[in-house]
GROMACS .gro file of C-alpha atoms in nm:
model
  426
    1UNK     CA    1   3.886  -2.680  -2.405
    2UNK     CA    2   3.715  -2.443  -2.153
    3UNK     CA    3   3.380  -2.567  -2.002
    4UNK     CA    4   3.207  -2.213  -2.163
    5UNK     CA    5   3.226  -2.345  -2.525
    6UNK     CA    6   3.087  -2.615  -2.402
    7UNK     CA    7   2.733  -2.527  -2.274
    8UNK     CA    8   2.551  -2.582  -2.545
    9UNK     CA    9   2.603  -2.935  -2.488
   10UNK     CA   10   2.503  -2.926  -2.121
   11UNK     CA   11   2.219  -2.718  -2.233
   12UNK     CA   12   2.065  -3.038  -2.395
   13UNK     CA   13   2.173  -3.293  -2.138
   14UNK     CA   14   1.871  -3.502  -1.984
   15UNK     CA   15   1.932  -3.404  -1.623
   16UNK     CA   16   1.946  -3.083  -1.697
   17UNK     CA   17   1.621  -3.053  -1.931
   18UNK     CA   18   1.475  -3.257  -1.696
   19UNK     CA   19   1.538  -3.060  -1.388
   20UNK     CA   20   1.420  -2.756  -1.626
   21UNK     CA   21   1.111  -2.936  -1.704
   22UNK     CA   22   1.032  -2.964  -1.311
   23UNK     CA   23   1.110  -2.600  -1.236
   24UNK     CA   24   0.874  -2.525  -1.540
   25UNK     CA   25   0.571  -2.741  -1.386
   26UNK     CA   26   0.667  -2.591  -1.042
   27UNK     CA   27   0.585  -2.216  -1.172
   28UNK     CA   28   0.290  -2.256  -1.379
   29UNK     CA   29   0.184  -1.940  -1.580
   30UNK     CA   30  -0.050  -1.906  -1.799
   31UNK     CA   31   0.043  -2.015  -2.208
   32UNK     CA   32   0.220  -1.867  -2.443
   33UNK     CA   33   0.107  -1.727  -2.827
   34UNK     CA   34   0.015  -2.149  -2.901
   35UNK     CA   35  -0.220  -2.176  -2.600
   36UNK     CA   36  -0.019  -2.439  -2.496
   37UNK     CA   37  -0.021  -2.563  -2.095
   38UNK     CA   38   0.196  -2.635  -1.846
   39UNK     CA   39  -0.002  -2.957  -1.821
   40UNK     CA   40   0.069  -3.003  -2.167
   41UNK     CA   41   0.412  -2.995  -2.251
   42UNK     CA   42   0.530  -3.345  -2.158
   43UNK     CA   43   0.327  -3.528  -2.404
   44UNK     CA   44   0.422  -3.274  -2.667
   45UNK     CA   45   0.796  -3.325  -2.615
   46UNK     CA   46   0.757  -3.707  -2.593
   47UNK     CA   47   0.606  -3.653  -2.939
   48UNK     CA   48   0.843  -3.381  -3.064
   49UNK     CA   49   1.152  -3.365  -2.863
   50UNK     CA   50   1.351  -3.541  -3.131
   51UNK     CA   51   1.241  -3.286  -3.440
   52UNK     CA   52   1.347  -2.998  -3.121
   53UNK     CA   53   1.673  -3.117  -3.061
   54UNK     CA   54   1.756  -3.160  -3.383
   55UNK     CA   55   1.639  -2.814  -3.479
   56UNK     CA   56   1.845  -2.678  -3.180
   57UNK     CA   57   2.161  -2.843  -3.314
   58UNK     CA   58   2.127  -2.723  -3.652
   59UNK     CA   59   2.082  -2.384  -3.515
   60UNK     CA   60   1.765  -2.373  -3.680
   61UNK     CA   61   1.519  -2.321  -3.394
   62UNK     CA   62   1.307  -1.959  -3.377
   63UNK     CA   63   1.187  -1.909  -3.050
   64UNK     CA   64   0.809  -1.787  -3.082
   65UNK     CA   65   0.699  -1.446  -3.026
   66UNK     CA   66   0.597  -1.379  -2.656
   67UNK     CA   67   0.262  -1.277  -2.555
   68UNK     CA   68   0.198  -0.946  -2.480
   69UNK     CA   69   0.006  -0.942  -2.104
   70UNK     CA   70  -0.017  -0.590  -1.932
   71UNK     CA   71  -0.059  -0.546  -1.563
   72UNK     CA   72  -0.122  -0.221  -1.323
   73UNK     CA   73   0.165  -0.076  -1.180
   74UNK     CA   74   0.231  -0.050  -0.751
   75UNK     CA   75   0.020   0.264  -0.714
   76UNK     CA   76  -0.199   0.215  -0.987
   77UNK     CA   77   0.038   0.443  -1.210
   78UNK     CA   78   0.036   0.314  -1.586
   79UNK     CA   79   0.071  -0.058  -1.663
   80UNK     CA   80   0.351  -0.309  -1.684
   81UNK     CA   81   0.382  -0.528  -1.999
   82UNK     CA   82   0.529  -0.856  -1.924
   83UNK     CA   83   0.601  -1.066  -2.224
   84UNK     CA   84   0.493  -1.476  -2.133
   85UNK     CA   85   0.664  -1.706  -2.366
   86UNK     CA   86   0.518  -2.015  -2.453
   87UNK     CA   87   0.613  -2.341  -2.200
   88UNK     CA   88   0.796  -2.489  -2.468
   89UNK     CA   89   1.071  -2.131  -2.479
   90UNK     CA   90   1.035  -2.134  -2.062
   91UNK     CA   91   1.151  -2.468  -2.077
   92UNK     CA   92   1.455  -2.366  -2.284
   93UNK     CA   93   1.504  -2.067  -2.090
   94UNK     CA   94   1.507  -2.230  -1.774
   95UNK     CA   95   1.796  -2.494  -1.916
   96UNK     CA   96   1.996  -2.247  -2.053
   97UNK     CA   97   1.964  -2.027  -1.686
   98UNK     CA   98   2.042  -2.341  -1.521
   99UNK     CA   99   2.413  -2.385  -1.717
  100UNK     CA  100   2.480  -1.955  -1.722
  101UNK     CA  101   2.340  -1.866  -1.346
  102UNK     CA  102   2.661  -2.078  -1.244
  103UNK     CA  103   2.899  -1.879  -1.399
  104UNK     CA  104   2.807  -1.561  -1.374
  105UNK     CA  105   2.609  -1.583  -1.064
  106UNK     CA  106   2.920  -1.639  -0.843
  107UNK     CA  107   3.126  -1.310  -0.978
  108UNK     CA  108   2.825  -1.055  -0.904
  109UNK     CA  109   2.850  -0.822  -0.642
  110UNK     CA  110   2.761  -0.835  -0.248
  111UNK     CA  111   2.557  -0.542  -0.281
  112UNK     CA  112   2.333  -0.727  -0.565
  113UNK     CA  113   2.002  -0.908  -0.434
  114UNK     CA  114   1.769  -0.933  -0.666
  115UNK     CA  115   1.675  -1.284  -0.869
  116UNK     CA  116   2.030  -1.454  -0.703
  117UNK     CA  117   2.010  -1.816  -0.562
  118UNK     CA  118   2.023  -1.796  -0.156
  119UNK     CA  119   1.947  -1.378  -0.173
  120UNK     CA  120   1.653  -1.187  -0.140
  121UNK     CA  121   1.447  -0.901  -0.029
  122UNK     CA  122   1.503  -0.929   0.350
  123UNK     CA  123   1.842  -0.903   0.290
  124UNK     CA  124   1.841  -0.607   0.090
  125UNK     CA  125   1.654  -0.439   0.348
  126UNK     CA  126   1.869  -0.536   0.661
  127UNK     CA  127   2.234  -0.422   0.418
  128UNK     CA  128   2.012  -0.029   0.340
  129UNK     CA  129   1.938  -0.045   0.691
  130UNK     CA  130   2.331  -0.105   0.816
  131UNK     CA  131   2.426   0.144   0.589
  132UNK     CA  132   2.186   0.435   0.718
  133UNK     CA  133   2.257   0.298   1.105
  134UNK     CA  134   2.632   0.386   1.027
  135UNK     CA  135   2.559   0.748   0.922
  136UNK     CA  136   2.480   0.775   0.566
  137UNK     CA  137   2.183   0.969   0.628
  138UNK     CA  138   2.118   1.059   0.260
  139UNK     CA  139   2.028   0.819  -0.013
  140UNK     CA  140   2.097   0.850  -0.418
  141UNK     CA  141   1.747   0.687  -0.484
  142UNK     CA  142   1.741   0.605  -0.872
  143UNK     CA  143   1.479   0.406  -1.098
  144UNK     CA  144   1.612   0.303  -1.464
  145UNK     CA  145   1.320   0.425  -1.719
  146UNK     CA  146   1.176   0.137  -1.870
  147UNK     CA  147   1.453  -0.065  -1.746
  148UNK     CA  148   1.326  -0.428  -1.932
  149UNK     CA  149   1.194  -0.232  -2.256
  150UNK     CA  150   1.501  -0.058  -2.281
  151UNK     CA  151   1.790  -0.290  -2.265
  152UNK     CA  152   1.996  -0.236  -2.601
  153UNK     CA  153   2.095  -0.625  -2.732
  154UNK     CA  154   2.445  -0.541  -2.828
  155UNK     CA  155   2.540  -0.380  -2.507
  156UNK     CA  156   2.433  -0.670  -2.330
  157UNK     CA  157   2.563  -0.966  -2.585
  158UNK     CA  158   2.864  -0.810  -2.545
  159UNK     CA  159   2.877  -0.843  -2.163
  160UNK     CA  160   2.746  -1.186  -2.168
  161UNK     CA  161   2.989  -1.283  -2.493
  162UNK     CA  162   3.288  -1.187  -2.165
  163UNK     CA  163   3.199  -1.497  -2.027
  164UNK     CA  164   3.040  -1.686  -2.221
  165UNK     CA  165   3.239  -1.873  -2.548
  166UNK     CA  166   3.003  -2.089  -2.707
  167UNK     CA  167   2.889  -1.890  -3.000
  168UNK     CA  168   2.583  -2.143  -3.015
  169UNK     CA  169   2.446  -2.038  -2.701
  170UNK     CA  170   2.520  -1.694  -2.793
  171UNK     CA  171   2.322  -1.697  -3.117
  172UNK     CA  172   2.017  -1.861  -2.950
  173UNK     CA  173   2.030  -1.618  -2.657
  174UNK     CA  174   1.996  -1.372  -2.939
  175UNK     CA  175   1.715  -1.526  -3.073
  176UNK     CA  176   1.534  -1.519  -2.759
  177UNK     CA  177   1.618  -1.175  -2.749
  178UNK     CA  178   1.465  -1.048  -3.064
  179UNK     CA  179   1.187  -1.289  -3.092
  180UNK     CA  180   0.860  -1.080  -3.157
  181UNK     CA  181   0.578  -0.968  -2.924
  182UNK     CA  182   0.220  -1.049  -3.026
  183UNK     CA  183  -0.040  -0.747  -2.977
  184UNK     CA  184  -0.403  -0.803  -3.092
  185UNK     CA  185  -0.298  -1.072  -3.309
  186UNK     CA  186  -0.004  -0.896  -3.467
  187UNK     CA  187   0.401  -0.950  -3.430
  188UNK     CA  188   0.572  -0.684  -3.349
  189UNK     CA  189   0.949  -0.701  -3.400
  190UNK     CA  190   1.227  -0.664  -3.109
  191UNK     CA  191   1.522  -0.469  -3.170
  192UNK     CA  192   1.599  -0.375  -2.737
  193UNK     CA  193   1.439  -0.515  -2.415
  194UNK     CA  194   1.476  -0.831  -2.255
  195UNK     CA  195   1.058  -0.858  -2.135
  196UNK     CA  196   0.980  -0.975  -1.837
  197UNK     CA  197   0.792  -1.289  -1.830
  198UNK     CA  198   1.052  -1.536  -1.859
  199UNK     CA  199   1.292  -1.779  -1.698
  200UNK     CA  200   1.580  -1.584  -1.876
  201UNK     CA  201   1.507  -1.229  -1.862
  202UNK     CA  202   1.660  -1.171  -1.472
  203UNK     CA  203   1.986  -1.328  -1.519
  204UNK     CA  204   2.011  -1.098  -1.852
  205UNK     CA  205   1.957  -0.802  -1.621
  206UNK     CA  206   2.207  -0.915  -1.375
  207UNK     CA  207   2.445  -0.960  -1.583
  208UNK     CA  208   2.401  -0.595  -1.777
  209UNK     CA  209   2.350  -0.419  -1.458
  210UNK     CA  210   2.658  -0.569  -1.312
  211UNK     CA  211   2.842  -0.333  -1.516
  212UNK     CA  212   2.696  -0.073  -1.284
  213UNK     CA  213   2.738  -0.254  -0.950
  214UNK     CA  214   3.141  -0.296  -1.043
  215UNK     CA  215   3.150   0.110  -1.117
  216UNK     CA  216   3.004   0.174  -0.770
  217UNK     CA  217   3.238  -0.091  -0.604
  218UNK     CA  218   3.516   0.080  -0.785
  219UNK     CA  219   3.428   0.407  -0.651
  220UNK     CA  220   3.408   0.278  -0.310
  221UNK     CA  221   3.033   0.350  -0.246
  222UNK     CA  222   2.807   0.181  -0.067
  223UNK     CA  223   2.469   0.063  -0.216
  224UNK     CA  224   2.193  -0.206  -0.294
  225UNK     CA  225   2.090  -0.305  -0.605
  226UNK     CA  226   1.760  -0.526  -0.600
  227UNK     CA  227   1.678  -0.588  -1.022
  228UNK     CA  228   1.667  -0.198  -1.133
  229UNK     CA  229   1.595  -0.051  -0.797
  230UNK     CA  230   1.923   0.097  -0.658
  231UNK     CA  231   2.015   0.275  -0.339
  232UNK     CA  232   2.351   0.442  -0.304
  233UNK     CA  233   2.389   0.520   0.041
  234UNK     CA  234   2.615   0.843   0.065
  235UNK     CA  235   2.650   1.115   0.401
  236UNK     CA  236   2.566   1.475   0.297
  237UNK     CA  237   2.331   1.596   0.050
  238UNK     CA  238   2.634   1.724  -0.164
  239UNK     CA  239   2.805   1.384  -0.225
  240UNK     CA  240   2.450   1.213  -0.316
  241UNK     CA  241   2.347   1.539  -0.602
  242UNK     CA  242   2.739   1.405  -0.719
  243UNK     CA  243   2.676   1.056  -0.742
  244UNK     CA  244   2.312   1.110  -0.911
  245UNK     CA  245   2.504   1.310  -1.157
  246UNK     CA  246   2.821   1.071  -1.265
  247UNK     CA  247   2.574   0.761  -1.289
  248UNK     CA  248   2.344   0.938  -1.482
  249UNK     CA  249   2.626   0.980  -1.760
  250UNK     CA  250   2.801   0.662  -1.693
  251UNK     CA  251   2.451   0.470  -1.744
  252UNK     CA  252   2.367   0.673  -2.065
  253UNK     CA  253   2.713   0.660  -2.225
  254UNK     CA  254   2.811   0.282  -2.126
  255UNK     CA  255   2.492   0.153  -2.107
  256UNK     CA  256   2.230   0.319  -2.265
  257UNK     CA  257   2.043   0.335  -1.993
  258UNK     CA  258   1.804   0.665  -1.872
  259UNK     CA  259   1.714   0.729  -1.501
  260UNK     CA  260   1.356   0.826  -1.468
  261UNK     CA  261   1.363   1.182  -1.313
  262UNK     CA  262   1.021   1.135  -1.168
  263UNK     CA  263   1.101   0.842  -0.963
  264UNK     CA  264   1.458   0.902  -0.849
  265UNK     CA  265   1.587   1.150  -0.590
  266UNK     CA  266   1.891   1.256  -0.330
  267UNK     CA  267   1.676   1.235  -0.039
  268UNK     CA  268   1.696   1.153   0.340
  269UNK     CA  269   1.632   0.739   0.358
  270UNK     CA  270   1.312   0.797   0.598
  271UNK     CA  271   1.196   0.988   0.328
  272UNK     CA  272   1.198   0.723   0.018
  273UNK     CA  273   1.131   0.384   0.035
  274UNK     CA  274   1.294   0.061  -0.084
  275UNK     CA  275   1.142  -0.271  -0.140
  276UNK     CA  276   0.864  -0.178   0.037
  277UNK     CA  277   1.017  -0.063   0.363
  278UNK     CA  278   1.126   0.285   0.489
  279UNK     CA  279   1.333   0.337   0.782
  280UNK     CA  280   1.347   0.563   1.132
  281UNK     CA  281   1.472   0.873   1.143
  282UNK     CA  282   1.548   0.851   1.536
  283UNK     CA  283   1.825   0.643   1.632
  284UNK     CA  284   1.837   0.331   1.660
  285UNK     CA  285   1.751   0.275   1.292
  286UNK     CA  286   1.461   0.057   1.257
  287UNK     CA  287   1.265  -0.045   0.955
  288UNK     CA  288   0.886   0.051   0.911
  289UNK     CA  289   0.641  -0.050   0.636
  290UNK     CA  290   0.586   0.278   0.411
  291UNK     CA  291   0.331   0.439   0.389
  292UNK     CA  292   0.263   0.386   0.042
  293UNK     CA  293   0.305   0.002   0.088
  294UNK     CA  294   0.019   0.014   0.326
  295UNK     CA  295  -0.185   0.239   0.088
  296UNK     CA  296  -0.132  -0.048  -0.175
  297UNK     CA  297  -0.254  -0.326   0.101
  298UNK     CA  298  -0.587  -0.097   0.085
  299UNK     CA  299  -0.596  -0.079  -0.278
  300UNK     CA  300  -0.573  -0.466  -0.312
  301UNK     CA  301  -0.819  -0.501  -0.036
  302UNK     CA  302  -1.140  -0.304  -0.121
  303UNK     CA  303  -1.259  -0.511  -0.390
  304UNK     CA  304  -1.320  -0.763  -0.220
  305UNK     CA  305  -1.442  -0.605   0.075
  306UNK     CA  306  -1.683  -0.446  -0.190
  307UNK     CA  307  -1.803  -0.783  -0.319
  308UNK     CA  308  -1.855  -0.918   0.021
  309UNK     CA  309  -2.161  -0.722   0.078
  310UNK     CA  310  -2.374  -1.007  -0.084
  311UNK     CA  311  -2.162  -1.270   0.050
  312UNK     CA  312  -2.104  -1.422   0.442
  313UNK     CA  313  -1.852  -1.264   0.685
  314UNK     CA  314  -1.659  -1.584   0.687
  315UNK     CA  315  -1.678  -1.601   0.241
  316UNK     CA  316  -1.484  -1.257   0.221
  317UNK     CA  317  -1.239  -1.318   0.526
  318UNK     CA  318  -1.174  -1.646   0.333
  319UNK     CA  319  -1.067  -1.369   0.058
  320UNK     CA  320  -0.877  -1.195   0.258
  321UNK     CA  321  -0.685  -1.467   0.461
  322UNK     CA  322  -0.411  -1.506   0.189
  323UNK     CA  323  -0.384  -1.166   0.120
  324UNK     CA  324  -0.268  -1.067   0.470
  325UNK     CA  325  -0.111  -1.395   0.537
  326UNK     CA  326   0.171  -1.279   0.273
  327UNK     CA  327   0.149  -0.958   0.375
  328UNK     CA  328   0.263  -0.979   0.700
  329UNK     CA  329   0.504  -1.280   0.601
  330UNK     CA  330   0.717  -0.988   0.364
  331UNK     CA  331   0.697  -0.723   0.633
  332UNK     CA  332   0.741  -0.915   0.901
  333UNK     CA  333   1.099  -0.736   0.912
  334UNK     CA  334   0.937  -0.427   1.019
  335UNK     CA  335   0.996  -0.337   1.384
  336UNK     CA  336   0.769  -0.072   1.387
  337UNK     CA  337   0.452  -0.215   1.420
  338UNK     CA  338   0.214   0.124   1.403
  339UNK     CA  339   0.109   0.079   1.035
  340UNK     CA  340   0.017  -0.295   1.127
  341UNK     CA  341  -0.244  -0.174   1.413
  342UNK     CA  342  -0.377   0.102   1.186
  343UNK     CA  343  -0.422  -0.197   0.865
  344UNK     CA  344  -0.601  -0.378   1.164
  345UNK     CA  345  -0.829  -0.142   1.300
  346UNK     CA  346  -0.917  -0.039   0.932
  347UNK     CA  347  -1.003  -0.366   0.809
  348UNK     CA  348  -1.234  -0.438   1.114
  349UNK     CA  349  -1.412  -0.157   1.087
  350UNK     CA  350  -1.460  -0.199   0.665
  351UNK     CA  351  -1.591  -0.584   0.778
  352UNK     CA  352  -1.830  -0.429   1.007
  353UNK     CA  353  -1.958  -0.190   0.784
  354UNK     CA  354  -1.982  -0.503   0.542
  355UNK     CA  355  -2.232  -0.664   0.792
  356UNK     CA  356  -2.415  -0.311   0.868
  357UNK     CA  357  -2.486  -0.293   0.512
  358UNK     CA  358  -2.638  -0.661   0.504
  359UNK     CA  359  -2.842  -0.596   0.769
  360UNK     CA  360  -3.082  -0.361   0.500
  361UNK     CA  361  -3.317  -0.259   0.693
  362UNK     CA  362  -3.372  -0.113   1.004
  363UNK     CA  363  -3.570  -0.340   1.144
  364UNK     CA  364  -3.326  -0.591   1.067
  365UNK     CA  365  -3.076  -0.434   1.220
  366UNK     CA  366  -3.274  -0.380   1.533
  367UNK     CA  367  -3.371  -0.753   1.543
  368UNK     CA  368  -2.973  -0.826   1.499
  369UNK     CA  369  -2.787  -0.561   1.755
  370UNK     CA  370  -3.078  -0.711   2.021
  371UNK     CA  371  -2.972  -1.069   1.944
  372UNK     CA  372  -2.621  -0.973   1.971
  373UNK     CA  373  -2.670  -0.773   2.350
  374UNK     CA  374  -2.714  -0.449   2.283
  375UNK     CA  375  -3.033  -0.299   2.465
  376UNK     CA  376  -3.323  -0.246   2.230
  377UNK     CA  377  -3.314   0.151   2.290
  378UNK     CA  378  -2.956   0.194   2.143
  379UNK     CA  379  -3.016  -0.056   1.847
  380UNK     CA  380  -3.325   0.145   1.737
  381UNK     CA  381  -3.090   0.461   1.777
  382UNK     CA  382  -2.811   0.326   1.580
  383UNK     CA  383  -3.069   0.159   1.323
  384UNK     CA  384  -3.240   0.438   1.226
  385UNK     CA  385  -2.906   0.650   1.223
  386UNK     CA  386  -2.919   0.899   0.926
  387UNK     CA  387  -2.485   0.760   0.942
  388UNK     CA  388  -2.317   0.553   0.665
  389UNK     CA  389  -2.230   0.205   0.747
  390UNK     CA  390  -1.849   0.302   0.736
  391UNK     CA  391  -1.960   0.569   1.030
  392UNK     CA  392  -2.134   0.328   1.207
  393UNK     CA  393  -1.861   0.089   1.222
  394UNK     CA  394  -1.655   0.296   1.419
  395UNK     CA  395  -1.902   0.359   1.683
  396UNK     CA  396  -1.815   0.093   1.982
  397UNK     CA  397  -2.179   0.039   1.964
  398UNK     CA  398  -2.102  -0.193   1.659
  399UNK     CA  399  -1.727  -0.277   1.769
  400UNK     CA  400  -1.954  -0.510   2.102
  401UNK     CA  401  -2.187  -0.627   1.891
  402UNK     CA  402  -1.952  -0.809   1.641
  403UNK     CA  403  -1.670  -0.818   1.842
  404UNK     CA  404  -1.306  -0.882   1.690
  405UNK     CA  405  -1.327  -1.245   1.874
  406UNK     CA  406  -1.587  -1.300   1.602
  407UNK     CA  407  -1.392  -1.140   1.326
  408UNK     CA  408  -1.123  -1.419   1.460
  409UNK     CA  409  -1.346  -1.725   1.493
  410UNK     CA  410  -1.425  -1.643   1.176
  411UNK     CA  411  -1.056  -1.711   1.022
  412UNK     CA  412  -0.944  -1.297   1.000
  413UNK     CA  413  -0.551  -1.292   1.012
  414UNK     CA  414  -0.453  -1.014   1.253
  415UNK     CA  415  -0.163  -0.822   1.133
  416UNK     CA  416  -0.010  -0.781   1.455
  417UNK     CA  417  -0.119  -0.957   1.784
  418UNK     CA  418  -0.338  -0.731   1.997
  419UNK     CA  419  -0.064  -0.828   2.335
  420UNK     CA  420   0.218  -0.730   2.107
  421UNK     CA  421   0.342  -0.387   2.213
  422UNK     CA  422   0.328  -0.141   1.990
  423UNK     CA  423   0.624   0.098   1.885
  424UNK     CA  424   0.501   0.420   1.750
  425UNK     CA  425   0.837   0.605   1.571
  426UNK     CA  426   0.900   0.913   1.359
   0.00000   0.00000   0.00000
């Protein structure tokens, strides 16, 4: 009999469920539609595995509606709704991933990255950059409209019906399909989309989109596909307006699947970004933050420099530490290091105008410049300054007086080291 009519079966296996149950524990999230916890769901399924199982068997089981949980966008353009199932459908998820990732994971393409065991961003980044080092100096830059509220069910049953022949697991990944969404209280029915939210949902993707990846192969492109963000990596603006073109009818006719205009473009690579990065346009290629990744740093980061003005220097770097700790983990690709100086300089100047604007008054301030070294006569000019604090903090009046050894001492992650030399590129 062949070992795919069989995974139900291996589904429910101990090991497995129990290896699901540890990946489940190891994520967290927040609950589901029953309020029920991470924490939580061994003693319920010590209590009610039996009844679950059984259900399972009979085919009987009906996943519960996902919680409807809407986040900003990058950019702060429009919100994201992610759907969170409860842990007790994660759990399920996860042990049905764990017996399907093995058989289709292995037949995707190389120029797929995204939610694959042993691939990820960095990767992704370094293949667009060999491609654009080589010559393709134009990029077919596409985003899939609504890609996870748009996937149609029967498209994608059938793709994953190619490989997979138990009709039990089928049927259930069905259900988990067209299980509900609650809003305000309310279920509202599924009929396309796989939400985002669970253990499922980007193996489901993978295995819709790899439809697409095999029709690029075919035509002997060369691209990167991370999730729904593809590149096709092309060398004249002629070829790349032809390739926008043909995918746009091969994702809408085999698919049914939109690019969003807005988002997508034939455009020079130094010119669009992808996973976060952007390249040189000078040879040798080398990969740069983009600019709008660094606008989104600054976005993330003025909150809290805004609630640090009641709080200590050291409180609000304590804030920040993680932030830029990941930060420059994921871009630490980057070889040009000009947008990390300019993220440094800016955030030591906002943490000195923090302090300036601590120190109320201007005898305050006065009594802390002197204490600090700076000669009574300048701290009464800079004190009584009709300047805003974020004026004042660039003055190197300020820069001595809390000094970025301070800003250090104090636990502030630098971005890049100040004896690093810096490569400034177009």
């Amino acid at each position: 009999m062949d070992e795919t009519s069989e995974l139900f079966d291996k589904m429910l296996q101990r090991e497995n469920l129990l290896k699901a149950l540890g990946r489940v524990r190891q994520n967290g999230g927040a609950p589901g539609v029953d309020g029920m916890t991470v924490e939580e769901l061994g003693d319920y399924l010590r209590e009610h595995w039996p009844r679950i199982r059984e259900e399972l068997q009979k085919e009987t089981y009906q996943p519960a509606p996902v919680r409807k949980v809407e986040i900003p966008k990058p950019g702060g353009k429009g919100m994201r709704s992610l759907g969170i199932p409860t842990v007790l459908d994660r759990l399920l998820q996860q042990s049905l991933l764990q017996v399907l990732e093995p058989l289709f994971d292995p037949t995707f393409s190389e120029g797929s990255y995204g939610f694959r065991p042993g691939r990820g961003t960095h990767q992704a980044i370094e293949r667009a950059r060999a491609y654009v080092a080589q010559g393709r100096t134009w990029v077919v830059d596409f985003d899939l409209e609504k890609f996870f509220d748009r996937v149609n069910h029967d498209v994608l049953m059938a793709r994953v019906a190619r490989r997979v022949k138990d009709k039990r697991v089928l049927r259930l990944i069905r259900r988990f399909l067209e299980a509900g969404m609650m809003v305000q209280g309310l279920v509202e029915p599924r009929t396309e989309g796989t939400p985002q939210g669970g253990p499922l949902s980007p193996l489901l993707s993978n295995i819709l989109l790899d439809d697409l990846d095999k029709e690029l192969e075919r035509r002997g492109h060369q691209f990167v596909r991370y999730a729904d963000d593809c590149n096709v990596y092309v060398r004249s603006e002629a070829a790349g307006r032809r390739v926008m073109d043909s995918l746009e009818r091969f994702l809408r006719t085999r698919l049914r699947l939109r690019i969003n205009p807005e988002k997508s473009a034939v455009a020079r690579p130094w010119e669009r970004k992808f996973l976060g990065y952007t390249v040189t346009r000078l040879r040798p290629v080398k990969l740069k933050v983009s600019p709008a990744s660094v606008k989104r740093l600054k976005d993330k980061l003025r909150p809290i420099l805004r609630s640090g003005r009641g709080r200590t220097l050291g409180h609000t770097i304590g804030h920040l530490k993680p932030i830029l700790a990941g930060w420059r983990a994921y871009f630490g690709k980057a070889e040009v290091k000009s947008a990390f100086q300019e993220l440094d300089e800016w955030i030591r100047r906002k943490l000195r105008a923090v302090v300036w604007r601590q120190w109320k008054t201007p005898a305050i301030r006065v009594k802390q410049l002197e204490r600090r070294g700076i000669p009574r006569t300048e701290a009464k000019r800079a004190a009584y300054s009709a300047c805003g604090p974020w004026r004042m903090a660039r003055l190197g009046m300020l820069e001595r007086a809390i000094p970025t050894a301070e800003l250090r001492r104090s636990g502030l992650v630098m971005l890049v080291e100040q004896q690093t030399t810096l490569e400034f590129s177009t």
